[in-house]
Amino acid sequence: MTSSEFVANLSGMMDGQDFPKEMLKALYNSIRTEKLEWAADEEEEEEEPGGGPAPPRKSSTSFVELPRQDGATTYRRGWLARKVLAEADGKKAPWGRRGWKPFQTVLKGTLLYFLKAGTPRRGSEPPGTPPAEAEEPLGVHHALAERASKYTKRPHVFRLQTADQRVLLFQAPSEEEMSSWISRINLAAALLSSPPFPAAVGSQRRFARPILPAAPSRSPPEEQHRAHEEWMERVAQELFEHQRNLPEKRGRARDLDEYRVKKEYLLYERRRYETYVQVLETWINSGAQDLEGWEAQAGAVAAPPEPPNLTKAHSSPSLAPENAPPAGVRVKRNISERRTVRKVIPKRNKNLL
């Protein structure tokens, strides 16, 4: 990244104003001469019993810290049951952390607060203030909420994927509340997600995701809608070029995996930006000043469905579409449908010998 690109990426990040260019250029030169290092925790600095220092733990790539949002709008609150499928960076959650847990959930700004069941709230706190006993909040900036159509064990379940690739399932008490949660989470993400930074560039030609800042955007809805439309067109064009340049069938396994990962990422990003554009269009066109009026006029806005998967073909050569036969039932076939043709040999009469 050049100095001019570094200055351009930070434009409008100082409460809508630009930082002084001389300060940004000095910061760029200092980072270039002396690279940034990860901050070590106190537990990491302790020595191991063998005498050597403890090895540093692997840090997550989502190093953007969630900002405090004291005066942010409270979009929704209510009871939700939560199930963690994947943690940061898409790592599969341990078996002991995948269970369903009920929480009093508050969506304030781009943060989801979780209050454990049975925890009292102090009476001096205002209604929009999250409780002090809440668990670690979850950022919904650059996130996408959609109906969990593939999960059939429980009703009224929706899926949430965050900017740091966390995947969670939430169960709402009813179908109406589930649709309301999906719409309001996507609305908060569309209104308050800042433009992404360019991905890191290295000597290795590996796919790198863009950096998604956690700082809430201060742009009006019309400008947010225009920015999301530009990113949607950019992602669609990149996906088109990516699908044109197919990897070699006998290529290295790493190249094939890189192609698959980038394709899945672009498909998800296109669906996310399409949802943002659709939500902001209903928000702007409805002209509603409150969330209840927006939901009453525009209705619940769902994410675009995923591309359908190919269905399994049956062994029957019939061209007419038929339902799959149930398991354990033998299917009778005609002689013409058999794969092999047996030669019929008549039995010889022993009396003629």
Coordinates of C-alpha atoms in Angstrom, one line a residue:
M1 CA 0.0 0.0 0.0
T2 CA 1.4 3.4 -1.0
S3 CA 1.2 6.5 1.1
S4 CA -1.5 8.1 -1.0
E5 CA -3.6 4.9 -0.7
F6 CA -3.1 4.9 3.1
V7 CA -4.3 8.5 3.3
A8 CA -7.3 7.8 1.0
N9 CA -8.4 4.8 3.1
L10 CA -8.7 7.0 6.2
S11 CA -10.7 9.8 4.7
G12 CA -13.7 10.8 6.7
M13 CA -12.8 8.7 9.7
M14 CA -12.4 11.5 12.2
D15 CA -16.1 12.1 12.9
G16 CA -16.8 12.8 9.3
Q17 CA -13.6 14.9 8.8
D18 CA -10.2 14.1 7.4
F19 CA -7.1 13.6 9.5
P20 CA -4.2 15.9 8.7
K21 CA -2.2 14.6 5.8
E22 CA 1.2 15.4 7.4
M23 CA 0.2 13.3 10.4
L24 CA -0.9 10.3 8.3
K25 CA 2.2 10.5 6.2
A26 CA 4.4 10.4 9.3
L27 CA 2.4 7.5 10.7
Y28 CA 2.8 5.6 7.4
N29 CA 6.5 6.1 7.4
S30 CA 6.8 5.0 11.0
I31 CA 4.9 1.8 10.3
R32 CA 7.0 1.1 7.3
T33 CA 10.3 1.5 9.2
E34 CA 9.1 -0.4 12.3
K35 CA 6.3 -2.9 11.8
L36 CA 3.5 -3.2 14.3
E37 CA 3.7 -6.0 16.9
W38 CA 0.8 -7.9 18.6
A39 CA 0.3 -6.9 22.2
A40 CA 1.2 -9.8 24.6
D41 CA -1.1 -10.6 27.5
E42 CA 0.2 -11.1 31.0
E43 CA -0.4 -14.8 30.8
E44 CA 1.7 -15.0 27.7
E45 CA 4.6 -13.2 29.3
E46 CA 4.8 -15.8 32.2
E47 CA 7.5 -18.3 31.9
E48 CA 6.9 -22.0 31.4
P49 CA 8.1 -24.6 34.0
G50 CA 11.0 -25.5 31.8
G51 CA 12.5 -22.0 32.1
G52 CA 11.7 -20.6 28.7
P53 CA 9.0 -18.1 27.8
A54 CA 5.6 -19.4 26.9
P55 CA 4.9 -19.5 23.2
P56 CA 2.5 -16.7 22.0
R57 CA -1.0 -17.7 21.3
K58 CA -2.2 -17.4 17.7
S59 CA -4.2 -14.2 17.4
S60 CA -7.4 -13.7 15.4
T61 CA -7.2 -11.7 12.2
S62 CA -10.2 -9.6 13.3
F63 CA -8.1 -7.2 15.3
V64 CA -10.5 -4.4 15.0
E65 CA -11.8 -3.8 18.5
L66 CA -15.6 -3.2 19.0
P67 CA -16.2 0.4 19.9
R68 CA -18.5 1.6 22.7
Q69 CA -21.9 2.8 21.5
D70 CA -23.5 4.5 24.5
G71 CA -25.8 6.8 22.6
A72 CA -26.7 4.3 19.8
T73 CA -30.3 3.4 18.8
T74 CA -31.8 0.3 20.4
Y75 CA -33.2 -1.6 17.5
R76 CA -34.7 -4.6 19.4
R77 CA -34.7 -6.5 22.6
G78 CA -36.3 -9.9 23.5
W79 CA -35.6 -13.5 24.4
L80 CA -33.5 -15.6 22.1
A81 CA -31.9 -19.0 22.4
R82 CA -28.3 -19.0 21.0
K83 CA -26.2 -21.8 19.5
V84 CA -22.6 -21.3 18.4
L85 CA -21.5 -23.2 15.3
A86 CA -18.3 -21.5 14.4
E87 CA -16.0 -19.1 16.4
A88 CA -13.7 -16.3 15.0
D89 CA -12.0 -17.1 11.7
G90 CA -14.6 -19.8 11.0
K91 CA -13.1 -22.3 13.4
K92 CA -15.6 -25.0 14.4
A93 CA -16.9 -24.4 18.0
P94 CA -15.8 -27.0 20.6
W95 CA -18.4 -29.7 21.4
G96 CA -19.0 -28.3 24.9
R97 CA -20.0 -24.9 23.5
R98 CA -22.5 -25.9 20.9
G99 CA -25.5 -26.2 23.2
W100 CA -28.6 -24.0 23.2
K101 CA -28.6 -21.3 25.8
P102 CA -31.4 -18.7 26.5
F103 CA -30.5 -15.0 26.7
Q104 CA -32.2 -11.7 27.1
T105 CA -30.9 -10.1 23.9
V106 CA -30.5 -6.4 23.2
L107 CA -29.5 -5.0 19.7
K108 CA -28.1 -1.6 20.3
G109 CA -26.3 0.0 17.4
T110 CA -24.1 -2.7 15.8
L111 CA -23.7 -4.7 19.1
L112 CA -25.7 -7.6 20.3
Y113 CA -25.8 -7.9 24.1
F114 CA -26.6 -11.1 25.9
L115 CA -28.0 -11.2 29.5
K116 CA -28.2 -14.6 31.2
A117 CA -31.6 -15.7 32.3
G118 CA -32.4 -14.8 35.9
T119 CA -29.8 -12.0 36.2
P120 CA -31.4 -8.9 37.8
R121 CA -31.1 -5.4 36.3
R122 CA -30.3 -2.4 38.4
G123 CA -33.2 0.1 38.6
S124 CA -31.0 3.1 38.2
E125 CA -30.0 2.1 34.6
P126 CA -31.9 3.6 31.7
P127 CA -33.9 1.2 29.6
G128 CA -31.5 1.2 26.7
T129 CA -28.3 0.5 28.8
P130 CA -27.0 -3.1 28.5
P131 CA -26.6 -4.8 31.9
A132 CA -23.2 -5.1 33.5
E133 CA -23.6 -8.9 33.9
A134 CA -24.0 -9.4 30.1
E135 CA -21.6 -11.7 28.3
E136 CA -19.2 -10.4 25.7
P137 CA -21.1 -8.4 23.0
L138 CA -21.3 -9.6 19.5
G139 CA -20.7 -7.1 16.6
V140 CA -23.2 -7.2 13.7
H141 CA -21.3 -4.8 11.5
H142 CA -20.9 -6.3 8.0
A143 CA -23.0 -9.2 9.2
L144 CA -25.9 -11.1 7.5
A145 CA -28.9 -12.6 9.2
E146 CA -31.1 -15.1 7.3
R147 CA -33.5 -17.9 7.9
A148 CA -31.8 -21.2 8.8
S149 CA -33.7 -23.3 6.2
K150 CA -31.3 -26.2 6.5
Y151 CA -31.8 -26.5 10.3
T152 CA -34.9 -28.5 11.0
K153 CA -34.5 -29.6 14.6
R154 CA -36.1 -26.5 16.0
P155 CA -38.7 -24.0 14.7
H156 CA -38.2 -20.3 14.2
V157 CA -34.4 -20.4 13.8
F158 CA -32.3 -17.9 11.9
R159 CA -28.6 -17.9 11.1
L160 CA -26.2 -15.0 11.7
Q161 CA -22.7 -14.7 10.2
T162 CA -20.5 -11.9 11.5
A163 CA -17.6 -10.0 10.0
D164 CA -15.0 -12.2 11.7
Q165 CA -16.7 -15.3 10.3
R166 CA -18.5 -16.4 13.4
V167 CA -21.6 -18.4 12.7
L168 CA -24.5 -18.6 15.2
L169 CA -28.0 -19.9 15.3
F170 CA -30.8 -18.1 17.2
Q171 CA -34.3 -19.4 18.0
A172 CA -37.1 -16.9 18.4
P173 CA -40.4 -17.5 20.3
S174 CA -42.5 -17.1 17.1
E175 CA -42.3 -16.7 13.4
E176 CA -43.1 -13.0 13.6
E177 CA -40.3 -12.3 16.1
M178 CA -37.8 -14.3 14.0
S179 CA -38.6 -12.2 10.9
S180 CA -38.4 -9.0 12.9
W181 CA -35.0 -9.9 14.3
I182 CA -33.7 -10.8 10.8
S183 CA -34.9 -7.5 9.4
R184 CA -33.6 -5.3 12.2
I185 CA -30.2 -6.9 12.3
N186 CA -29.8 -6.5 8.6
L187 CA -31.0 -2.9 8.8
A188 CA -28.5 -2.0 11.6
A189 CA -25.7 -3.6 9.6
A190 CA -26.7 -1.8 6.4
L191 CA -27.0 1.6 8.1
L192 CA -23.9 1.5 10.2
S193 CA -21.3 -0.7 8.4
S194 CA -18.4 1.4 7.2
P195 CA -16.7 0.8 3.8
P196 CA -14.2 -2.0 3.9
F197 CA -10.4 -1.5 3.7
P198 CA -8.4 -3.2 0.9
A199 CA -7.1 -6.6 1.7
A200 CA -3.5 -7.1 2.8
V201 CA -1.0 -7.7 0.0
G202 CA 1.9 -10.1 0.4
S203 CA 4.5 -11.9 -1.6
Q204 CA 2.5 -15.1 -1.7
R205 CA -0.5 -15.1 -4.1
R206 CA -3.0 -16.2 -1.5
F207 CA -6.6 -15.0 -1.2
A208 CA -7.0 -12.4 1.6
R209 CA -10.3 -11.0 2.8
P210 CA -10.8 -7.2 3.0
I211 CA -10.5 -5.6 6.4
L212 CA -14.0 -4.8 7.8
P213 CA -13.8 -1.9 10.2
A214 CA -15.9 -2.0 13.4
A215 CA -16.3 1.7 13.7
P216 CA -19.9 2.7 12.9
S217 CA -20.5 4.8 9.7
R218 CA -21.9 8.3 10.1
S219 CA -23.1 8.6 6.5
P220 CA -26.8 9.2 5.7
P221 CA -28.9 6.2 4.4
E222 CA -28.8 7.5 0.9
E223 CA -25.0 7.5 0.8
Q224 CA -24.9 4.1 2.5
H225 CA -27.2 2.8 -0.2
R226 CA -25.0 4.2 -3.0
A227 CA -21.9 2.7 -1.4
H228 CA -23.4 -0.7 -1.0
E229 CA -24.6 -0.7 -4.6
E230 CA -21.1 0.0 -5.8
W231 CA -19.7 -2.8 -3.7
M232 CA -22.4 -5.1 -4.9
E233 CA -21.5 -4.4 -8.5
R234 CA -17.8 -4.8 -7.8
V235 CA -18.3 -8.2 -6.1
A236 CA -20.5 -9.4 -8.9
Q237 CA -17.9 -8.4 -11.5
E238 CA -15.1 -10.1 -9.5
L239 CA -17.2 -13.2 -9.1
F240 CA -17.8 -13.3 -12.9
E241 CA -14.1 -13.0 -13.6
H242 CA -13.3 -15.6 -11.0
Q243 CA -15.7 -18.2 -12.5
R244 CA -14.2 -17.5 -15.9
N245 CA -10.7 -18.4 -14.9
L246 CA -11.2 -22.0 -13.7
P247 CA -8.2 -23.8 -12.2
E248 CA -6.6 -26.7 -13.9
K249 CA -8.2 -30.1 -13.1
R250 CA -4.8 -31.6 -12.3
G251 CA -3.6 -28.6 -10.5
R252 CA -2.3 -28.5 -6.9
A253 CA -4.7 -29.2 -4.1
R254 CA -3.8 -25.8 -2.5
D255 CA -4.8 -23.9 -5.7
L256 CA -8.1 -25.8 -5.9
D257 CA -8.8 -25.0 -2.3
E258 CA -8.0 -21.3 -2.8
Y259 CA -10.4 -21.2 -5.7
R260 CA -13.2 -22.8 -3.7
V261 CA -12.7 -20.5 -0.7
K262 CA -12.7 -17.3 -2.8
K263 CA -15.8 -18.5 -4.7
E264 CA -17.7 -19.2 -1.5
Y265 CA -16.6 -15.8 -0.1
L266 CA -17.7 -13.9 -3.3
L267 CA -21.1 -15.7 -3.3
Y268 CA -21.7 -14.8 0.3
E269 CA -20.6 -11.1 -0.2
R270 CA -22.9 -10.7 -3.2
R271 CA -25.9 -12.1 -1.2
R272 CA -25.0 -9.8 1.8
Y273 CA -24.8 -6.6 -0.3
E274 CA -28.0 -7.5 -2.2
T275 CA -29.7 -7.7 1.2
Y276 CA -28.2 -4.4 2.4
V277 CA -29.4 -2.7 -0.8
Q278 CA -32.9 -4.1 -0.5
V279 CA -33.2 -3.2 3.1
L280 CA -32.1 0.4 2.6
E281 CA -34.4 0.8 -0.4
T282 CA -37.4 -0.1 1.8
W283 CA -36.1 2.1 4.6
I284 CA -35.7 5.2 2.3
N285 CA -38.9 4.7 0.3
S286 CA -41.1 4.0 3.3
G287 CA -40.1 7.3 5.0
A288 CA -40.8 5.8 8.4
Q289 CA -39.3 7.6 11.4
D290 CA -39.5 4.6 13.7
L291 CA -38.8 0.9 13.4
E292 CA -42.4 -0.2 14.0
G293 CA -43.7 2.0 11.2
W294 CA -41.0 0.7 8.9
E295 CA -41.9 -2.9 9.5
A296 CA -45.6 -2.2 9.1
Q297 CA -45.1 -0.5 5.7
A298 CA -42.2 -2.4 4.2
G299 CA -42.7 -5.8 6.0
A300 CA -39.9 -8.3 6.8
V301 CA -37.1 -8.2 4.3
A302 CA -35.4 -11.6 3.9
A303 CA -32.0 -12.3 2.4
P304 CA -31.9 -13.6 -1.2
P305 CA -32.1 -17.4 -1.2
E306 CA -29.0 -19.5 -1.7
P307 CA -28.5 -21.2 -5.1
P308 CA -30.3 -24.5 -5.1
N309 CA -28.3 -27.7 -4.9
L310 CA -28.6 -30.4 -7.5
T311 CA -30.9 -33.3 -6.6
K312 CA -29.7 -36.9 -6.7
A313 CA -30.6 -38.8 -9.8
H314 CA -32.2 -42.2 -9.5
S315 CA -31.0 -45.3 -11.4
S316 CA -34.3 -45.6 -13.4
P317 CA -33.9 -44.4 -17.0
S318 CA -37.4 -43.0 -17.1
L319 CA -37.6 -39.4 -18.3
A320 CA -40.7 -38.6 -16.4
P321 CA -40.0 -36.8 -13.0
E322 CA -41.0 -39.2 -10.3
N323 CA -40.5 -39.2 -6.5
A324 CA -37.6 -41.2 -5.1
P325 CA -38.7 -44.7 -4.0
P326 CA -38.7 -45.2 -0.2
A327 CA -35.8 -47.0 1.4
G328 CA -36.2 -50.7 1.6
V329 CA -38.7 -51.1 -1.2
R330 CA -37.7 -53.2 -4.2
V331 CA -38.4 -51.6 -7.6
K332 CA -39.7 -53.9 -10.4
R333 CA -38.2 -53.3 -13.8
N334 CA -39.1 -54.5 -17.3
I335 CA -36.7 -56.6 -19.3
S336 CA -36.0 -53.7 -21.6
E337 CA -34.7 -51.6 -18.6
R338 CA -32.2 -54.2 -17.5
R339 CA -28.5 -53.4 -18.1
T340 CA -27.7 -56.9 -19.4
V341 CA -29.6 -59.1 -21.9
R342 CA -29.6 -62.8 -21.0
K343 CA -29.6 -65.4 -23.7
V344 CA -32.6 -67.7 -23.3
I345 CA -31.5 -71.4 -23.7
P346 CA -34.3 -73.9 -23.8
K347 CA -34.0 -77.0 -21.6
R348 CA -33.3 -80.3 -23.4
N349 CA -35.7 -83.2 -23.1
K350 CA -34.0 -86.3 -21.7
N351 CA -36.5 -88.6 -23.3
L352 CA -35.4 -87.6 -26.7
L353 CA -31.8 -88.8 -26.0

